[in-house]
mmCIF file of C-alpha atoms in Angstrom:
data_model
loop_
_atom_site.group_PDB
_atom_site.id
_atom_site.type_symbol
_atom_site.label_atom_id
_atom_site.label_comp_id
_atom_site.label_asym_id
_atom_site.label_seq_id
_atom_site.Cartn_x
_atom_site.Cartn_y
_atom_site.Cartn_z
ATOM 1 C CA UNK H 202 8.506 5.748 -51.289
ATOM 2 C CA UNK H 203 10.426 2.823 -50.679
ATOM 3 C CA UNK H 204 12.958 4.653 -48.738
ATOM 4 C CA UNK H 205 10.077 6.699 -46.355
ATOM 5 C CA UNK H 206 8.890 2.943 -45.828
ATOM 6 C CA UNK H 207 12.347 1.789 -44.686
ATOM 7 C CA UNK H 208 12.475 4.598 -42.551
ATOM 8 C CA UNK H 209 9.081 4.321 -40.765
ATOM 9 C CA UNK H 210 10.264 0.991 -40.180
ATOM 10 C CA UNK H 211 13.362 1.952 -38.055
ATOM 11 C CA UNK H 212 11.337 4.191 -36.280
ATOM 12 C CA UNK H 213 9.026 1.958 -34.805
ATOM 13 C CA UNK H 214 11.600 -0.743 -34.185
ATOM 14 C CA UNK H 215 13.678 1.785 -32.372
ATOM 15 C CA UNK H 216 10.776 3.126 -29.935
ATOM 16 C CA UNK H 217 9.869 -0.477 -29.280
ATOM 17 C CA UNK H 218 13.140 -1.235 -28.163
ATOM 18 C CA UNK H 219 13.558 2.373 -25.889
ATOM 19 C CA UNK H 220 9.731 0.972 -24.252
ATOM 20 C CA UNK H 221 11.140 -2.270 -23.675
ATOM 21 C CA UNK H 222 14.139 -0.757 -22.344
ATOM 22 C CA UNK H 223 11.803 1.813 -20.274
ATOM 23 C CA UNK H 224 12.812 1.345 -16.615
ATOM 24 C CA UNK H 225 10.665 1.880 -13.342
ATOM 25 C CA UNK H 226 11.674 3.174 -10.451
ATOM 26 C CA UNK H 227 9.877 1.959 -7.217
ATOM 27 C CA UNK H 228 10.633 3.152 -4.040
ATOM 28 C CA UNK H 229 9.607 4.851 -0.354
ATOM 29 C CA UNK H 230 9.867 4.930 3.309
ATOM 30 C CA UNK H 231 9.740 2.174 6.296
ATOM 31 C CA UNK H 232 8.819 3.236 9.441
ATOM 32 C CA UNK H 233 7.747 1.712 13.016
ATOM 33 C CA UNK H 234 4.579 1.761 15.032
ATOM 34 C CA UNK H 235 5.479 5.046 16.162
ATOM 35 C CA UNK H 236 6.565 6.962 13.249
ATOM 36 C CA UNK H 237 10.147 6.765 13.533
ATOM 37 C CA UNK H 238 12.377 5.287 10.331
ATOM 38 C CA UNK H 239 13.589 1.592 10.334
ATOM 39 C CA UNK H 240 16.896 0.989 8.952
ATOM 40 C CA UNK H 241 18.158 -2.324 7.496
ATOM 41 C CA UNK H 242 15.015 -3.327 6.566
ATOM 42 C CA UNK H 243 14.878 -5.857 3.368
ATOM 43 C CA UNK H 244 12.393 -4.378 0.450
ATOM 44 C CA UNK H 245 11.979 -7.289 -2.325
ATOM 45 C CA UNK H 246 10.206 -7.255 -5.523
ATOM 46 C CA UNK H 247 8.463 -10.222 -6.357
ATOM 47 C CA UNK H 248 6.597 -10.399 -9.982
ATOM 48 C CA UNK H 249 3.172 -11.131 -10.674
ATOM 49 C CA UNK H 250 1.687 -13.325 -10.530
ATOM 50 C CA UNK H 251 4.490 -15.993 -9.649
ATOM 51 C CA UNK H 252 5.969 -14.473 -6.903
ATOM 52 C CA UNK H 253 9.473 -15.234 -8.344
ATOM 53 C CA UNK H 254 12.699 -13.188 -7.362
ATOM 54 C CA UNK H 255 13.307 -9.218 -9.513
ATOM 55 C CA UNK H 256 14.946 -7.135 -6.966
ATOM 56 C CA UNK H 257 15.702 -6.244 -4.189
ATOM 57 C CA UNK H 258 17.175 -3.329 -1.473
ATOM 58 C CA UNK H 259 17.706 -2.371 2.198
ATOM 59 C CA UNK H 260 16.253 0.641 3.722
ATOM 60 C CA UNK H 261 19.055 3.283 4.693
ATOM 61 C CA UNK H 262 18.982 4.849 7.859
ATOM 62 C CA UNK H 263 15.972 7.121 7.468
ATOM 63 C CA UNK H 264 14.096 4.193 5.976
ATOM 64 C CA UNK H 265 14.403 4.948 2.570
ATOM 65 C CA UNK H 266 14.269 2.481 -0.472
ATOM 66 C CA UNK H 267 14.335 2.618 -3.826
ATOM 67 C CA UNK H 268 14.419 -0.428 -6.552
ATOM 68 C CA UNK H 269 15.216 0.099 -10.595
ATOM 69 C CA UNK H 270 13.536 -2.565 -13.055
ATOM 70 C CA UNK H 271 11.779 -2.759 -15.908
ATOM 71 C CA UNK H 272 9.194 -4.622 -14.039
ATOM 72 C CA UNK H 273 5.993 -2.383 -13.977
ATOM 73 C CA UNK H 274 3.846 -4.637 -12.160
ATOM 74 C CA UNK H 275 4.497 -6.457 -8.911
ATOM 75 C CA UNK H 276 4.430 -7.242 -4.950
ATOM 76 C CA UNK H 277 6.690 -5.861 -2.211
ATOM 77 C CA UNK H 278 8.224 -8.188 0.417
ATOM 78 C CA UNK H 279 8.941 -6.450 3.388
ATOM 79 C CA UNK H 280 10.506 -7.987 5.798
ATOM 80 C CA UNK H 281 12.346 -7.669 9.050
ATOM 81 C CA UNK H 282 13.193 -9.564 12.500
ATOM 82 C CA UNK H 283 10.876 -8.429 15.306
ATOM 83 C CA UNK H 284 7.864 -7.384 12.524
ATOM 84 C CA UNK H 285 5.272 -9.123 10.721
ATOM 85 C CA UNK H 286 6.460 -9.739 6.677
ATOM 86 C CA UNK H 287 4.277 -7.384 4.609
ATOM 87 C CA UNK H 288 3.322 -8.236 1.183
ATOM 88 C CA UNK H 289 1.762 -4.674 -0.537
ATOM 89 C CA UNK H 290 1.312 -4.004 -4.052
ATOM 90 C CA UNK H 291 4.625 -2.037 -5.430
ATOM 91 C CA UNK H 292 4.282 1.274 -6.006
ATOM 92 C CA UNK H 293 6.585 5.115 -5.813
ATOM 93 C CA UNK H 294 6.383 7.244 -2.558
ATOM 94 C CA UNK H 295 5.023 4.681 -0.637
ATOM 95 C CA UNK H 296 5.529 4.603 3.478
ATOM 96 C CA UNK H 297 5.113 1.723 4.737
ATOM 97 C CA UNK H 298 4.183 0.830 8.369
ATOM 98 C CA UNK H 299 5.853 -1.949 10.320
ATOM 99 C CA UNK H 300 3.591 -3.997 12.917
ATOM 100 C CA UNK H 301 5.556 -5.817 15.634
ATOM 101 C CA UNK H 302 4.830 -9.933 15.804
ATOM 102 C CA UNK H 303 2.873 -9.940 19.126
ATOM 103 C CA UNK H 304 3.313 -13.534 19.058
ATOM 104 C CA UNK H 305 7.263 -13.680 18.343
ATOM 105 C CA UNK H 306 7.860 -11.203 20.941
ATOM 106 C CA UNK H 307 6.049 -12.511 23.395
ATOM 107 C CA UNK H 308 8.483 -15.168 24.068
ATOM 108 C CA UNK H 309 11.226 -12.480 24.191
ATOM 109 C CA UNK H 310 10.773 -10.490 27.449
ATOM 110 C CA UNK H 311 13.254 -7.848 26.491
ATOM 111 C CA UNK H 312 13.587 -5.759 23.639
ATOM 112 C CA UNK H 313 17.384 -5.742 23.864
ATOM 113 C CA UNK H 314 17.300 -9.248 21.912
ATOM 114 C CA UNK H 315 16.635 -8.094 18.824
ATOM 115 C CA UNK H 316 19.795 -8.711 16.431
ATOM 116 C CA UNK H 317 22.017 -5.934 15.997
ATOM 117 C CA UNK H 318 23.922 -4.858 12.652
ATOM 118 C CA UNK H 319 27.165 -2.815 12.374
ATOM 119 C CA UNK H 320 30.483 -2.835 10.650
ATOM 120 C CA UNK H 321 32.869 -4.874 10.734
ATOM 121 C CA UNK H 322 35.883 -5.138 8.840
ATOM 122 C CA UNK H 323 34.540 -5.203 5.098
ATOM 123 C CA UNK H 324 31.554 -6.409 6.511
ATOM 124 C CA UNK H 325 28.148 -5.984 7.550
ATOM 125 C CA UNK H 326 27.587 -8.142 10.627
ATOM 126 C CA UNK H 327 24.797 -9.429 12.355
ATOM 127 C CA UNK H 328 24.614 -11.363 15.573
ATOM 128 C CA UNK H 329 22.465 -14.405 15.948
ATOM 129 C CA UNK H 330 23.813 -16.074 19.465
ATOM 130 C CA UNK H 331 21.318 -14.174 22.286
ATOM 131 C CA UNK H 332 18.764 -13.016 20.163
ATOM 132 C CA UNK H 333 15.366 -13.951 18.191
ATOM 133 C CA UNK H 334 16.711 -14.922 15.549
ATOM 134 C CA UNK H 335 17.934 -17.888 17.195
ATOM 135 C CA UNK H 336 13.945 -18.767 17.121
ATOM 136 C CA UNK H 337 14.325 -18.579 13.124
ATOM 137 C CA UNK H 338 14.230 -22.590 12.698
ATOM 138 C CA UNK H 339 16.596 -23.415 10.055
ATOM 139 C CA UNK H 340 19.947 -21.037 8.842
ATOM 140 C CA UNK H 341 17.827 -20.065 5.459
ATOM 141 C CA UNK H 342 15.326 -18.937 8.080
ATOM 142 C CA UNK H 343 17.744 -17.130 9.394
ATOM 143 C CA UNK H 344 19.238 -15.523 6.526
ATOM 144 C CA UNK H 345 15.906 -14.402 5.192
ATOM 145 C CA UNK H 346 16.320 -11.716 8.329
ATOM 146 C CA UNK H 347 19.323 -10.715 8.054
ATOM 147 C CA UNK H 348 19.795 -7.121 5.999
ATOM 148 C CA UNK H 349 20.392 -7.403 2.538
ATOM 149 C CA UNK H 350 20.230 -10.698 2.514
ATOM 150 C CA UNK H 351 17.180 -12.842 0.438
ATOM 151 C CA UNK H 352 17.165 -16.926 0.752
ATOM 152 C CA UNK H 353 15.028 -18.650 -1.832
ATOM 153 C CA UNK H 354 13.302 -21.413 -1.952
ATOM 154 C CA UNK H 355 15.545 -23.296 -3.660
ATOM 155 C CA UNK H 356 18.303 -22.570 -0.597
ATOM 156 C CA UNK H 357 20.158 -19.723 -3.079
ATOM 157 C CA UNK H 358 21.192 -16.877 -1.585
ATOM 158 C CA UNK H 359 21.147 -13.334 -2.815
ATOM 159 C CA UNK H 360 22.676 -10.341 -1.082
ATOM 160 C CA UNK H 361 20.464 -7.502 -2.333
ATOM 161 C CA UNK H 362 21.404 -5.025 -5.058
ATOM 162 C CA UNK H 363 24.600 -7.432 -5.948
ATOM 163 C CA UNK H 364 22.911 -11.030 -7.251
ATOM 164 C CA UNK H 365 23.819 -14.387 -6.146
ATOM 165 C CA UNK H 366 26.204 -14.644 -3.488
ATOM 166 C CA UNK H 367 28.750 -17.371 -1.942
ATOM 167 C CA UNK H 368 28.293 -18.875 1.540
ATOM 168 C CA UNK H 369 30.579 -19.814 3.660
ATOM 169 C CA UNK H 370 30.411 -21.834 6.864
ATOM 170 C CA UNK H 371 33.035 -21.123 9.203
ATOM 171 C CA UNK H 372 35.518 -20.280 6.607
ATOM 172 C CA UNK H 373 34.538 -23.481 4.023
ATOM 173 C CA UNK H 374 32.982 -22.443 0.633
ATOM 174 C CA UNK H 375 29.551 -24.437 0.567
ATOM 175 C CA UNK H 376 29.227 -26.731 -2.277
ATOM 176 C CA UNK H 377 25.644 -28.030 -1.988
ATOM 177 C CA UNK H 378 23.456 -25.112 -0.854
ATOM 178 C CA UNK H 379 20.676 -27.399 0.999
ATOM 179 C CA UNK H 380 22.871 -27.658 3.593
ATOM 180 C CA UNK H 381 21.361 -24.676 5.104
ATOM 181 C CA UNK H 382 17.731 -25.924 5.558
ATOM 182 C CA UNK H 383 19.890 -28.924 7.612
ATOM 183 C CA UNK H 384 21.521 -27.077 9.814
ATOM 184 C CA UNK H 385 18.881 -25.163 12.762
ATOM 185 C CA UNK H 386 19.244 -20.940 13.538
ATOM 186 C CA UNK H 387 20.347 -21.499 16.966
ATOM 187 C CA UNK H 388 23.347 -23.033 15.943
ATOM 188 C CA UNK H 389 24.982 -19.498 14.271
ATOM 189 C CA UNK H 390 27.095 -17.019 16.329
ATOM 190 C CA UNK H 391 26.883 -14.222 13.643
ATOM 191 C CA UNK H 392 26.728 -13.601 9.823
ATOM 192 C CA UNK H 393 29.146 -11.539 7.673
ATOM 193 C CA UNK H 394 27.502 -9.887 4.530
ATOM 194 C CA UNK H 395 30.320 -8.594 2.368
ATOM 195 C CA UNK H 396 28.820 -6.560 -0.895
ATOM 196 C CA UNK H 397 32.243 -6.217 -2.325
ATOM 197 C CA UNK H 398 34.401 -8.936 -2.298
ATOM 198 C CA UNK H 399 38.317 -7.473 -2.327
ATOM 199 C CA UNK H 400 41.201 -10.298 -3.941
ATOM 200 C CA UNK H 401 40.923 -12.526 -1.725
ATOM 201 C CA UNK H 402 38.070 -13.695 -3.847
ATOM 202 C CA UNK H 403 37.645 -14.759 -7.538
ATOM 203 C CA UNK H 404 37.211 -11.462 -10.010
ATOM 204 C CA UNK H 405 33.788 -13.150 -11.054
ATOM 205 C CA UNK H 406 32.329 -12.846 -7.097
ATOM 206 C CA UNK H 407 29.682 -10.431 -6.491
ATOM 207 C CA UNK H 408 28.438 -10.936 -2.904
ATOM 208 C CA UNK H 409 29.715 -13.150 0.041
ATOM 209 C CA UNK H 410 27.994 -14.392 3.465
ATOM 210 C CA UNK H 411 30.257 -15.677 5.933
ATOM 211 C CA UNK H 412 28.134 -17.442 8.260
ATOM 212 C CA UNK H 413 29.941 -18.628 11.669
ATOM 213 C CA UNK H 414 29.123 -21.142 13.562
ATOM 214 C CA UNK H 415 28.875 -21.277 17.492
ATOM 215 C CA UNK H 416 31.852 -22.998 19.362
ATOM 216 C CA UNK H 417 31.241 -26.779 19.948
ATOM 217 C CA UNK H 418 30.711 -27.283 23.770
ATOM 218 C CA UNK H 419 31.463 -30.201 25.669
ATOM 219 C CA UNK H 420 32.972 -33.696 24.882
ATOM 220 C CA UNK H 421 31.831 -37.701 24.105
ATOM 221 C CA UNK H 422 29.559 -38.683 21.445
ATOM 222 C CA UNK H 423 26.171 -36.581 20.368
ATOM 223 C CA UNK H 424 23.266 -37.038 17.918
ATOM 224 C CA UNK H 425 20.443 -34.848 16.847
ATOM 225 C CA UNK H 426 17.135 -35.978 14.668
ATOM 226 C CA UNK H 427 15.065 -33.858 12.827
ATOM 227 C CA UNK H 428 12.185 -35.441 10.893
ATOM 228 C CA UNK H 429 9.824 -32.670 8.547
ATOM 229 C CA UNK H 430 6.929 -33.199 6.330
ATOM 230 C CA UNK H 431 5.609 -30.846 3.878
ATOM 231 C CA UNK H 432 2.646 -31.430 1.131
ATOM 232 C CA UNK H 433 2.849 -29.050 -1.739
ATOM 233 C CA UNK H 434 1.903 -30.576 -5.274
ATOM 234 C CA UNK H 435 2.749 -33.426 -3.790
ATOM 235 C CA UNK H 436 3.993 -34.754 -0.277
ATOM 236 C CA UNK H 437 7.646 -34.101 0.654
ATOM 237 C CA UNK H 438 9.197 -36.264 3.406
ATOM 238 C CA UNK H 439 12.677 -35.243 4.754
ATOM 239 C CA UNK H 440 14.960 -36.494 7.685
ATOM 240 C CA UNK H 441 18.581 -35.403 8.600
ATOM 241 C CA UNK H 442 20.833 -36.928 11.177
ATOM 242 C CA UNK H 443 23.558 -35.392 12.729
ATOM 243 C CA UNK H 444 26.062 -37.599 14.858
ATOM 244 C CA UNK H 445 29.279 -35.284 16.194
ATOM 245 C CA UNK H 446 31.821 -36.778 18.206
ATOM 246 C CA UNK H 447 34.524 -34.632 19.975
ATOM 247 C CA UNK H 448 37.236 -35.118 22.088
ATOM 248 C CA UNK H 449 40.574 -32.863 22.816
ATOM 249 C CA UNK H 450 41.202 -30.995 19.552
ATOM 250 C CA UNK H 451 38.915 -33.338 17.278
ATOM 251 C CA UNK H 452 35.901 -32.973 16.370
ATOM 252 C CA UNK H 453 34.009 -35.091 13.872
ATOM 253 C CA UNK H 454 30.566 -34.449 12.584
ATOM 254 C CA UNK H 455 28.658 -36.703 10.218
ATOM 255 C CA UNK H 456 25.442 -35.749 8.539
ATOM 256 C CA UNK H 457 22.927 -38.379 7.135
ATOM 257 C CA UNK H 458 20.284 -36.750 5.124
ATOM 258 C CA UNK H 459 17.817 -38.577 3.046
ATOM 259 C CA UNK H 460 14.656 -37.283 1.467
ATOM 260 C CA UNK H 461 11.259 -38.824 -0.712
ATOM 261 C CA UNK H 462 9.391 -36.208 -3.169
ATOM 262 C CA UNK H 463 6.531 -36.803 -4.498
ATOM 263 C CA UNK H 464 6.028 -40.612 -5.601
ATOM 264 C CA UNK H 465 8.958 -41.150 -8.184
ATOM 265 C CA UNK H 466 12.213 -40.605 -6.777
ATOM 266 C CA UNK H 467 14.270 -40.094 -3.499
ATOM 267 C CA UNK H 468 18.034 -38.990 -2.667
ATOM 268 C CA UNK H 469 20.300 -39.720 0.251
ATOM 269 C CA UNK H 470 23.621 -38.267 1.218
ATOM 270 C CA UNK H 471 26.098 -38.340 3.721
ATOM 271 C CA UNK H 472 28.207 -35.777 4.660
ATOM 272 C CA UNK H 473 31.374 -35.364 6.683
ATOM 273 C CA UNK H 474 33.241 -33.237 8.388
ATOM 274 C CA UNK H 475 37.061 -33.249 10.321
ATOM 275 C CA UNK H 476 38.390 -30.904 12.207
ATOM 276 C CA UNK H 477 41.566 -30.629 14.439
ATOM 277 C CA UNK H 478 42.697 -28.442 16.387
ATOM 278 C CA UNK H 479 45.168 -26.300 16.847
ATOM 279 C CA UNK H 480 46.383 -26.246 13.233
ATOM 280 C CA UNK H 481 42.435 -26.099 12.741
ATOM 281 C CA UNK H 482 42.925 -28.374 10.009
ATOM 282 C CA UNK H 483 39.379 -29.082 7.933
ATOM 283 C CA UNK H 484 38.483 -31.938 6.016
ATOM 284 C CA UNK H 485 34.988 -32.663 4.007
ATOM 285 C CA UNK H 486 33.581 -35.495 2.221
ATOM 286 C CA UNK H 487 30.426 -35.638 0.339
ATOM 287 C CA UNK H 488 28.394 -38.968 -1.242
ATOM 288 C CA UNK H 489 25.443 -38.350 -3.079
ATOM 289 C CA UNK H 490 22.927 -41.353 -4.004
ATOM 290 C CA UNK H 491 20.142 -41.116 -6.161
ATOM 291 C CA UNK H 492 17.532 -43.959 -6.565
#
């Protein structure tokens, strides 16, 4: 008797374990307006009823998706540059239809500005320099439109179907990943997304976005302001200041940033950059204060 027990009881352990191990497979089909399949669209799972990050993929060329969790219950994020973000409950077969953002596109007389992907070296790259996206606002704007790429909230990036993924800004590893909601869209010439990351990278990398910046025009001293206020459980007050002076080969850029959450606490930091050219030497400094 006491061995049937014993042995009832491994059953039921081990079919708890195969349903929480039970995986779901959610997928289907983008398409446009008129019918035809969008490729390089980003699909992301988001769980109920948080909203928070599961997984995520990019539609192939005939628009097809598909997504493998253990998540059986959740929202789709559909998203891409030129269209209206869908949110739809998640489900299998689905085909989902694209509507173009009338008001986005209005200020865009031609079509042709709408980014363009292709290969490139062991990369996927997108322009940004002529095109909408330059109308993003910040660079985690920007990056939110870009395929395969998801920015959170929290300015991490995730290149989808890999995990979290390191940025780089023309060629330097970024340290502090706000620096993306400080720096605007229209200041990007075109992002790299590389989904497997040869030796030239640490074993322990599993996506990179290279993210280049547009060539510095002009010479003298220049400063640029931006002020933003945001209440969300609380009022968020934020202001960055760039000031970039250039002349010949050198160009220095030095970023203020200081910000006030809520009533308790706020930060400020100062960042700043050298460069010289032509041994395109780089230098960066950081200071963080807290108070």
């Amino acid at each position: 008797m006491r061995t049937m027990r014993l042995a009832a009881l491994m059953v039921s352990i081990m079919m708890t374990m195969m349903s929480f191990a039970k995986t779901q497979d959610w997928g289907g089909r983008v398409i446009d307006e008129k019918g035809e399949p969008m490729p390089y669209v980003n699909v992301v799972l988001l769980s109920l009823p948080d909203s928070a990050f599961v997984q995520g993929a990019m539609t192939d060329e005939q628009g097809v998706f598909k997504i493998v969790t253990n998540v059986n219950n959740g929202v789709f994020k559909v998203d891409s540059m030129g269209y209206q973000t869908l949110y739809i409950n998640a489900g299998e077969g689905l085909t989902i239809q694209m509507k173009e953002d009338a008001q986005l596109l209005s200020e865009v007389v031609v079509k042709g500005l709408l980014p363009k992907t292709h290969v490139k070296g062991d990369a996927m790259r997108t322009t940004v320099a002529g095109t909408i996206l330059e109308k993003a606002g910040t660079v985690s704007d920007a990056l939110s439109k870009i395929p395969s790429v998801e920015a959170e909230r929290d300015g991490d990036v995730k290149v989808l179907g890999r995990g979290d993924a390191e940025v780089y800004i023309n060629g330097r590893k970024v340290q502090d990943m706000k620096e993306l909601s400080r720096l605007r869209s229209d200041q990007i010439q075109h992002v790299d997304v590389v989904q497997n990351p040869g030796a030239r990278y640490a074993a322990s990398t599993k996506a990179v976005v290279r993210i280049t910046l547009k060539k510095a025009q002009g010479e003298g001293i220049s400063f640029q302001d931006n002020l933003e206020g945001v209440y969300q459980y609380g009022h968020t007050l934020t202001n960055n200041l760039d000031v970039n002076y250039r002349t010949g080969g050198l160009d220095i850029t030095a970023s203020f940033w200081a910000g006030r959450y809520g009533h308790t606490w706020r930060i400020a930091k100062v960042a700043l950059t050298l460069a010289a050219s032509p041994t395109q030497t780089m230098c960066n400094g950081f200071v963080t204060i807290t108070f």
